PDB file of N, CA and C in Angstrom:
ATOM      1  N   TYR A   1       0.809  -1.213   0.000  1.00 42.00           N
ATOM      2  CA  TYR A   1       0.000   0.000   0.000  1.00 42.00           C
ATOM      3  C   TYR A   1       0.843   1.264   0.000  1.00 42.00           C
ATOM      4  N   ARG A   2       2.113   1.118   0.090  1.00 50.00           N
ATOM      5  CA  ARG A   2       2.993   2.277   0.089  1.00 50.00           C
ATOM      6  C   ARG A   2       2.865   3.056  -1.222  1.00 50.00           C
ATOM      7  N   TRP A   3       2.736   2.344  -2.335  1.00 50.00           N
ATOM      8  CA  TRP A   3       2.610   3.023  -3.625  1.00 50.00           C
ATOM      9  C   TRP A   3       1.329   3.829  -3.699  1.00 50.00           C
ATOM     10  N   VAL A   4       0.262   3.357  -3.041  1.00 50.00           N
ATOM     11  CA  VAL A   4      -1.003   4.100  -3.032  1.00 50.00           C
ATOM     12  C   VAL A   4      -0.800   5.438  -2.333  1.00 50.00           C
ATOM     13  N   SER A   5      -0.109   5.420  -1.201  1.00 53.00           N
ATOM     14  CA  SER A   5       0.099   6.668  -0.480  1.00 53.00           C
ATOM     15  C   SER A   5       0.960   7.633  -1.281  1.00 53.00           C
ATOM     16  N   LYS A   6       1.898   7.132  -2.073  1.00 51.00           N
ATOM     17  CA  LYS A   6       2.710   8.014  -2.918  1.00 51.00           C
ATOM     18  C   LYS A   6       1.857   8.661  -4.006  1.00 51.00           C
ATOM     19  N   ILE A   7       0.982   7.866  -4.606  1.00 51.00           N
ATOM     20  CA  ILE A   7       0.095   8.408  -5.647  1.00 51.00           C
ATOM     21  C   ILE A   7      -0.839   9.441  -5.040  1.00 51.00           C
ATOM     22  N   VAL A   8      -1.432   9.126  -3.893  1.00 52.00           N
ATOM     23  CA  VAL A   8      -2.358  10.043  -3.245  1.00 52.00           C
ATOM     24  C   VAL A   8      -1.652  11.336  -2.879  1.00 52.00           C
ATOM     25  N   SER A   9      -0.439  11.242  -2.330  1.00 52.00           N
ATOM     26  CA  SER A   9       0.258  12.456  -1.915  1.00 52.00           C
ATOM     27  C   SER A   9       0.648  13.324  -3.101  1.00 52.00           C
ATOM     28  N   ARG A  10       0.847  12.745  -4.253  1.00 52.00           N
ATOM     29  CA  ARG A  10       1.175  13.541  -5.446  1.00 52.00           C
ATOM     30  C   ARG A  10      -0.068  14.104  -6.124  1.00 52.00           C
ATOM     31  N   THR A  11      -1.189  13.401  -5.975  1.00 49.00           N
ATOM     32  CA  THR A  11      -2.403  13.758  -6.694  1.00 49.00           C
ATOM     33  C   THR A  11      -3.270  14.746  -5.935  1.00 49.00           C
ATOM     34  N   PHE A  12      -3.379  14.599  -4.639  1.00 54.00           N
ATOM     35  CA  PHE A  12      -4.293  15.399  -3.844  1.00 54.00           C
ATOM     36  C   PHE A  12      -3.549  16.323  -2.897  1.00 54.00           C
ATOM     37  N   LYS A  13      -4.195  17.414  -2.550  1.00 71.00           N
ATOM     38  CA  LYS A  13      -3.685  18.250  -1.476  1.00 71.00           C
ATOM     39  C   LYS A  13      -3.783  17.459  -0.183  1.00 71.00           C
ATOM     40  N   LYS A  14      -2.890  17.723   0.728  1.00 84.00           N
ATOM     41  CA  LYS A  14      -2.904  17.033   2.021  1.00 84.00           C
ATOM     42  C   LYS A  14      -4.154  17.431   2.798  1.00 84.00           C
ATOM     43  N   ALA A  15      -4.837  16.423   3.344  1.00 91.00           N
ATOM     44  CA  ALA A  15      -6.003  16.703   4.178  1.00 91.00           C
ATOM     45  C   ALA A  15      -5.530  17.365   5.468  1.00 91.00           C
ATOM     46  N   ARG A  16      -6.304  18.331   5.943  1.00 94.00           N
ATOM     47  CA  ARG A  16      -5.968  19.064   7.157  1.00 94.00           C
ATOM     48  C   ARG A  16      -7.187  19.085   8.070  1.00 94.00           C
ATOM     49  N   PHE A  17      -6.931  19.269   9.370  1.00 95.00           N
ATOM     50  CA  PHE A  17      -8.055  19.388  10.283  1.00 95.00           C
ATOM     51  C   PHE A  17      -7.853  20.552  11.234  1.00 95.00           C
ATOM     52  N   ALA A  18      -8.963  21.013  11.766  1.00 96.00           N
ATOM     53  CA  ALA A  18      -8.970  22.074  12.778  1.00 96.00           C
ATOM     54  C   ALA A  18     -10.040  21.711  13.799  1.00 96.00           C
ATOM     55  N   ILE A  19      -9.849  22.188  15.012  1.00 95.00           N
ATOM     56  CA  ILE A  19     -10.842  21.981  16.062  1.00 95.00           C
ATOM     57  C   ILE A  19     -11.395  23.342  16.438  1.00 95.00           C
ATOM     58  N   GLU A  20     -12.711  23.481  16.287  1.00 94.00           N
ATOM     59  CA  GLU A  20     -13.374  24.750  16.579  1.00 94.00           C
ATOM     60  C   GLU A  20     -14.617  24.498  17.420  1.00 94.00           C
ATOM     61  N   GLY A  21     -14.585  24.933  18.656  1.00 92.00           N
ATOM     62  CA  GLY A  21     -15.767  24.843  19.525  1.00 92.00           C
ATOM     63  C   GLY A  21     -16.348  23.453  19.682  1.00 92.00           C
ATOM     64  N   GLY A  22     -15.506  22.456  19.890  1.00 94.00           N
ATOM     65  CA  GLY A  22     -15.998  21.098  20.078  1.00 94.00           C
ATOM     66  C   GLY A  22     -16.322  20.364  18.796  1.00 94.00           C
ATOM     67  N   THR A  23     -15.929  20.913  17.674  1.00 97.00           N
ATOM     68  CA  THR A  23     -16.164  20.275  16.379  1.00 97.00           C
ATOM     69  C   THR A  23     -14.832  20.128  15.657  1.00 97.00           C
ATOM     70  N   ILE A  24     -14.579  18.944  15.144  1.00 97.00           N
ATOM     71  CA  ILE A  24     -13.399  18.728  14.301  1.00 97.00           C
ATOM     72  C   ILE A  24     -13.846  18.915  12.860  1.00 97.00           C
ATOM     73  N   ILE A  25     -13.108  19.731  12.132  1.00 97.00           N
ATOM     74  CA  ILE A  25     -13.402  20.014  10.725  1.00 97.00           C
ATOM     75  C   ILE A  25     -12.223  19.518   9.898  1.00 97.00           C
ATOM     76  N   VAL A  26     -12.523  18.743   8.859  1.00 96.00           N
ATOM     77  CA  VAL A  26     -11.476  18.181   8.008  1.00 96.00           C
ATOM     78  C   VAL A  26     -11.627  18.761   6.604  1.00 96.00           C
ATOM     79  N   TYR A  27     -10.516  19.310   6.092  1.00 95.00           N
ATOM     80  CA  TYR A  27     -10.467  19.955   4.774  1.00 95.00           C
ATOM     81  C   TYR A  27      -9.707  19.069   3.787  1.00 95.00           C
ATOM     82  N   ASN A  28     -10.001  19.203   2.509  1.00 92.00           N
ATOM     83  CA  ASN A  28      -9.306  18.467   1.439  1.00 92.00           C
ATOM     84  C   ASN A  28      -9.315  16.964   1.697  1.00 92.00           C
ATOM     85  N   ALA A  29     -10.476  16.415   1.999  1.00 93.00           N
ATOM     86  CA  ALA A  29     -10.549  15.036   2.469  1.00 93.00           C
ATOM     87  C   ALA A  29     -11.226  14.084   1.488  1.00 93.00           C
ATOM     88  N   TYR A  30     -11.272  14.413   0.219  1.00 90.00           N
ATOM     89  CA  TYR A  30     -11.991  13.565  -0.725  1.00 90.00           C
ATOM     90  C   TYR A  30     -11.491  12.122  -0.704  1.00 90.00           C
ATOM     91  N   TYR A  31     -10.190  11.931  -0.674  1.00 87.00           N
ATOM     92  CA  TYR A  31      -9.635  10.590  -0.779  1.00 87.00           C
ATOM     93  C   TYR A  31      -9.816   9.750   0.494  1.00 87.00           C
ATOM     94  N   ILE A  32     -10.243  10.368   1.594  1.00 92.00           N
ATOM     95  CA  ILE A  32     -10.491   9.606   2.830  1.00 92.00           C
ATOM     96  C   ILE A  32     -11.952   9.719   3.281  1.00 92.00           C
ATOM     97  N   LYS A  33     -12.804  10.212   2.408  1.00 94.00           N
ATOM     98  CA  LYS A  33     -14.193  10.478   2.779  1.00 94.00           C
ATOM     99  C   LYS A  33     -14.924   9.248   3.290  1.00 94.00           C
ATOM    100  N   ASP A  34     -14.647   8.091   2.741  1.00 93.00           N
ATOM    101  CA  ASP A  34     -15.328   6.877   3.187  1.00 93.00           C
ATOM    102  C   ASP A  34     -14.942   6.509   4.620  1.00 93.00           C
ATOM    103  N   TYR A  35     -13.685   6.719   4.980  1.00 93.00           N
ATOM    104  CA  TYR A  35     -13.230   6.457   6.352  1.00 93.00           C
ATOM    105  C   TYR A  35     -13.876   7.444   7.323  1.00 93.00           C
ATOM    106  N   LEU A  36     -13.955   8.697   6.913  1.00 95.00           N
ATOM    107  CA  LEU A  36     -14.569   9.703   7.770  1.00 95.00           C
ATOM    108  C   LEU A  36     -16.049   9.395   7.984  1.00 95.00           C
ATOM    109  N   LYS A  37     -16.737   9.091   6.905  1.00 96.00           N
ATOM    110  CA  LYS A  37     -18.165   8.784   6.993  1.00 96.00           C
ATOM    111  C   LYS A  37     -18.401   7.576   7.900  1.00 96.00           C
ATOM    112  N   ALA A  38     -17.572   6.560   7.780  1.00 95.00           N
ATOM    113  CA  ALA A  38     -17.706   5.360   8.615  1.00 95.00           C
ATOM    114  C   ALA A  38     -17.442   5.668  10.089  1.00 95.00           C
ATOM    115  N   ASN A  39     -16.706   6.745  10.349  1.00 95.00           N
ATOM    116  CA  ASN A  39     -16.388   7.120  11.731  1.00 95.00           C
ATOM    117  C   ASN A  39     -17.316   8.220  12.264  1.00 95.00           C
ATOM    118  N   GLY A  40     -18.428   8.466  11.575  1.00 97.00           N
ATOM    119  CA  GLY A  40     -19.435   9.387  12.093  1.00 97.00           C
ATOM    120  C   GLY A  40     -19.319  10.831  11.651  1.00 97.00           C
ATOM    121  N   TYR A  41     -18.437  11.123  10.704  1.00 97.00           N
ATOM    122  CA  TYR A  41     -18.313  12.494  10.199  1.00 97.00           C
ATOM    123  C   TYR A  41     -19.442  12.784   9.222  1.00 97.00           C
ATOM    124  N   LYS A  42     -19.839  14.022   9.161  1.00 98.00           N
ATOM    125  CA  LYS A  42     -20.883  14.499   8.237  1.00 98.00           C
ATOM    126  C   LYS A  42     -20.236  15.438   7.227  1.00 98.00           C
ATOM    127  N   PHE A  43     -20.806  15.485   6.026  1.00 98.00           N
ATOM    128  CA  PHE A  43     -20.282  16.354   4.971  1.00 98.00           C
ATOM    129  C   PHE A  43     -21.033  17.672   4.953  1.00 98.00           C
ATOM    130  N   ASN A  44     -20.303  18.768   4.837  1.00 97.00           N
ATOM    131  CA  ASN A  44     -20.894  20.093   4.693  1.00 97.00           C
ATOM    132  C   ASN A  44     -20.697  20.514   3.227  1.00 97.00           C
ATOM    133  N   PRO A  45     -21.747  20.452   2.417  1.00 96.00           N
ATOM    134  CA  PRO A  45     -21.598  20.752   0.995  1.00 96.00           C
ATOM    135  C   PRO A  45     -21.314  22.227   0.699  1.00 96.00           C
ATOM    136  N   ASP A  46     -21.654  23.116   1.624  1.00 96.00           N
ATOM    137  CA  ASP A  46     -21.418  24.538   1.386  1.00 96.00           C
ATOM    138  C   ASP A  46     -19.931  24.875   1.303  1.00 96.00           C
ATOM    139  N   ASN A  47     -19.145  24.297   2.215  1.00 94.00           N
ATOM    140  CA  ASN A  47     -17.710  24.593   2.175  1.00 94.00           C
ATOM    141  C   ASN A  47     -16.863  23.355   1.906  1.00 94.00           C
ATOM    142  N   LYS A  48     -17.530  22.264   1.533  1.00 94.00           N
ATOM    143  CA  LYS A  48     -16.860  21.015   1.136  1.00 94.00           C
ATOM    144  C   LYS A  48     -15.888  20.512   2.192  1.00 94.00           C
ATOM    145  N   THR A  49     -16.373  20.457   3.433  1.00 96.00           N
ATOM    146  CA  THR A  49     -15.583  19.918   4.533  1.00 96.00           C
ATOM    147  C   THR A  49     -16.355  18.797   5.205  1.00 96.00           C
ATOM    148  N   TRP A  50     -15.650  18.009   5.992  1.00 97.00           N
ATOM    149  CA  TRP A  50     -16.248  16.974   6.822  1.00 97.00           C
ATOM    150  C   TRP A  50     -16.116  17.428   8.259  1.00 97.00           C
ATOM    151  N   TYR A  51     -17.124  17.151   9.093  1.00 98.00           N
ATOM    152  CA  TYR A  51     -17.076  17.612  10.471  1.00 98.00           C
ATOM    153  C   TYR A  51     -17.697  16.583  11.408  1.00 98.00           C
ATOM    154  N   LYS A  52     -17.293  16.684  12.689  1.00 98.00           N
ATOM    155  CA  LYS A  52     -17.836  15.808  13.715  1.00 98.00           C
ATOM    156  C   LYS A  52     -17.761  16.529  15.046  1.00 98.00           C
ATOM    157  N   LYS A  53     -18.871  16.562  15.753  1.00 97.00           N
ATOM    158  CA  LYS A  53     -18.890  17.142  17.099  1.00 97.00           C
ATOM    159  C   LYS A  53     -18.335  16.101  18.057  1.00 97.00           C
ATOM    160  N   ILE A  54     -17.423  16.532  18.923  1.00 96.00           N
ATOM    161  CA  ILE A  54     -16.803  15.602  19.871  1.00 96.00           C
ATOM    162  C   ILE A  54     -16.721  16.235  21.251  1.00 96.00           C
ATOM    163  N   ALA A  55     -16.694  15.382  22.256  1.00 96.00           N
ATOM    164  CA  ALA A  55     -16.468  15.836  23.629  1.00 96.00           C
ATOM    165  C   ALA A  55     -14.970  16.065  23.814  1.00 96.00           C
ATOM    166  N   LYS A  56     -14.629  16.944  24.711  1.00 94.00           N
ATOM    167  CA  LYS A  56     -13.223  17.241  24.988  1.00 94.00           C
ATOM    168  C   LYS A  56     -12.462  15.961  25.352  1.00 94.00           C
ATOM    169  N   SER A  57     -13.119  15.053  26.059  1.00 96.00           N
ATOM    170  CA  SER A  57     -12.478  13.804  26.482  1.00 96.00           C
ATOM    171  C   SER A  57     -12.149  12.873  25.302  1.00 96.00           C
ATOM    172  N   ASP A  58     -12.807  13.055  24.161  1.00 95.00           N
ATOM    173  CA  ASP A  58     -12.565  12.218  22.972  1.00 95.00           C
ATOM    174  C   ASP A  58     -11.603  12.856  21.980  1.00 95.00           C
ATOM    175  N   GLU A  59     -11.161  14.057  22.274  1.00 95.00           N
ATOM    176  CA  GLU A  59     -10.341  14.813  21.327  1.00 95.00           C
ATOM    177  C   GLU A  59      -9.041  14.095  20.952  1.00 95.00           C
ATOM    178  N   ALA A  60      -8.297  13.591  21.931  1.00 95.00           N
ATOM    179  CA  ALA A  60      -7.013  12.933  21.654  1.00 95.00           C
ATOM    180  C   ALA A  60      -7.205  11.694  20.785  1.00 95.00           C
ATOM    181  N   ARG A  61      -8.237  10.906  21.089  1.00 95.00           N
ATOM    182  CA  ARG A  61      -8.506   9.697  20.297  1.00 95.00           C
ATOM    183  C   ARG A  61      -8.855  10.044  18.858  1.00 95.00           C
ATOM    184  N   GLU A  62      -9.644  11.099  18.696  1.00 94.00           N
ATOM    185  CA  GLU A  62     -10.057  11.508  17.339  1.00 94.00           C
ATOM    186  C   GLU A  62      -8.866  12.039  16.542  1.00 94.00           C
ATOM    187  N   ILE A  63      -7.997  12.774  17.197  1.00 94.00           N
ATOM    188  CA  ILE A  63      -6.793  13.286  16.530  1.00 94.00           C
ATOM    189  C   ILE A  63      -5.906  12.124  16.078  1.00 94.00           C
ATOM    190  N   GLU A  64      -5.762  11.113  16.911  1.00 93.00           N
ATOM    191  CA  GLU A  64      -4.978   9.931  16.528  1.00 93.00           C
ATOM    192  C   GLU A  64      -5.595   9.229  15.321  1.00 93.00           C
ATOM    193  N   PHE A  65      -6.920   9.133  15.300  1.00 93.00           N
ATOM    194  CA  PHE A  65      -7.607   8.536  14.147  1.00 93.00           C
ATOM    195  C   PHE A  65      -7.274   9.307  12.876  1.00 93.00           C
ATOM    196  N   LEU A  66      -7.390  10.628  12.927  1.00 93.00           N
ATOM    197  CA  LEU A  66      -7.110  11.457  11.756  1.00 93.00           C
ATOM    198  C   LEU A  66      -5.660  11.341  11.326  1.00 93.00           C
ATOM    199  N   LYS A  67      -4.751  11.348  12.269  1.00 91.00           N
ATOM    200  CA  LYS A  67      -3.332  11.212  11.938  1.00 91.00           C
ATOM    201  C   LYS A  67      -3.042   9.861  11.300  1.00 91.00           C
ATOM    202  N   SER A  68      -3.763   8.823  11.719  1.00 90.00           N
ATOM    203  CA  SER A  68      -3.572   7.507  11.113  1.00 90.00           C
ATOM    204  C   SER A  68      -3.977   7.492   9.642  1.00 90.00           C
ATOM    205  N   LEU A  69      -4.836   8.434   9.255  1.00 90.00           N
ATOM    206  CA  LEU A  69      -5.250   8.586   7.857  1.00 90.00           C
ATOM    207  C   LEU A  69      -4.339   9.538   7.082  1.00 90.00           C
ATOM    208  N   GLY A  70      -3.362  10.121   7.775  1.00 88.00           N
ATOM    209  CA  GLY A  70      -2.448  11.057   7.125  1.00 88.00           C
ATOM    210  C   GLY A  70      -2.909  12.500   7.158  1.00 88.00           C
ATOM    211  N   VAL A  71      -3.910  12.785   7.963  1.00 91.00           N
ATOM    212  CA  VAL A  71      -4.433  14.141   8.081  1.00 91.00           C
ATOM    213  C   VAL A  71      -3.530  14.922   9.021  1.00 91.00           C
ATOM    214  N   VAL A  72      -3.203  16.153   8.650  1.00 87.00           N
ATOM    215  CA  VAL A  72      -2.336  16.998   9.479  1.00 87.00           C
ATOM    216  C   VAL A  72      -3.120  18.194   9.996  1.00 87.00           C
ATOM    217  N   GLN A  73      -2.596  18.768  11.073  1.00 84.00           N
ATOM    218  CA  GLN A  73      -3.275  19.930  11.680  1.00 84.00           C
ATOM    219  C   GLN A  73      -2.716  21.207  11.119  1.00 84.00           C
TER     220      GLN A  73
END
């Protein structure tokens, strides 16, 4: 699967995330959208981002999940 990650990194912008008011927002996430959807993220068609409301206690776990997908802050 290493070759897949090389193709993805050359083809797509790196997915990024931000945390705003208890919500994690993921940008440039087309290539990981299925993983996000399976993990409870919702799509915002207005600004083409994925988001998920989380409790402060779940923040570290969610960040680790995103990092495992190659998402950076």
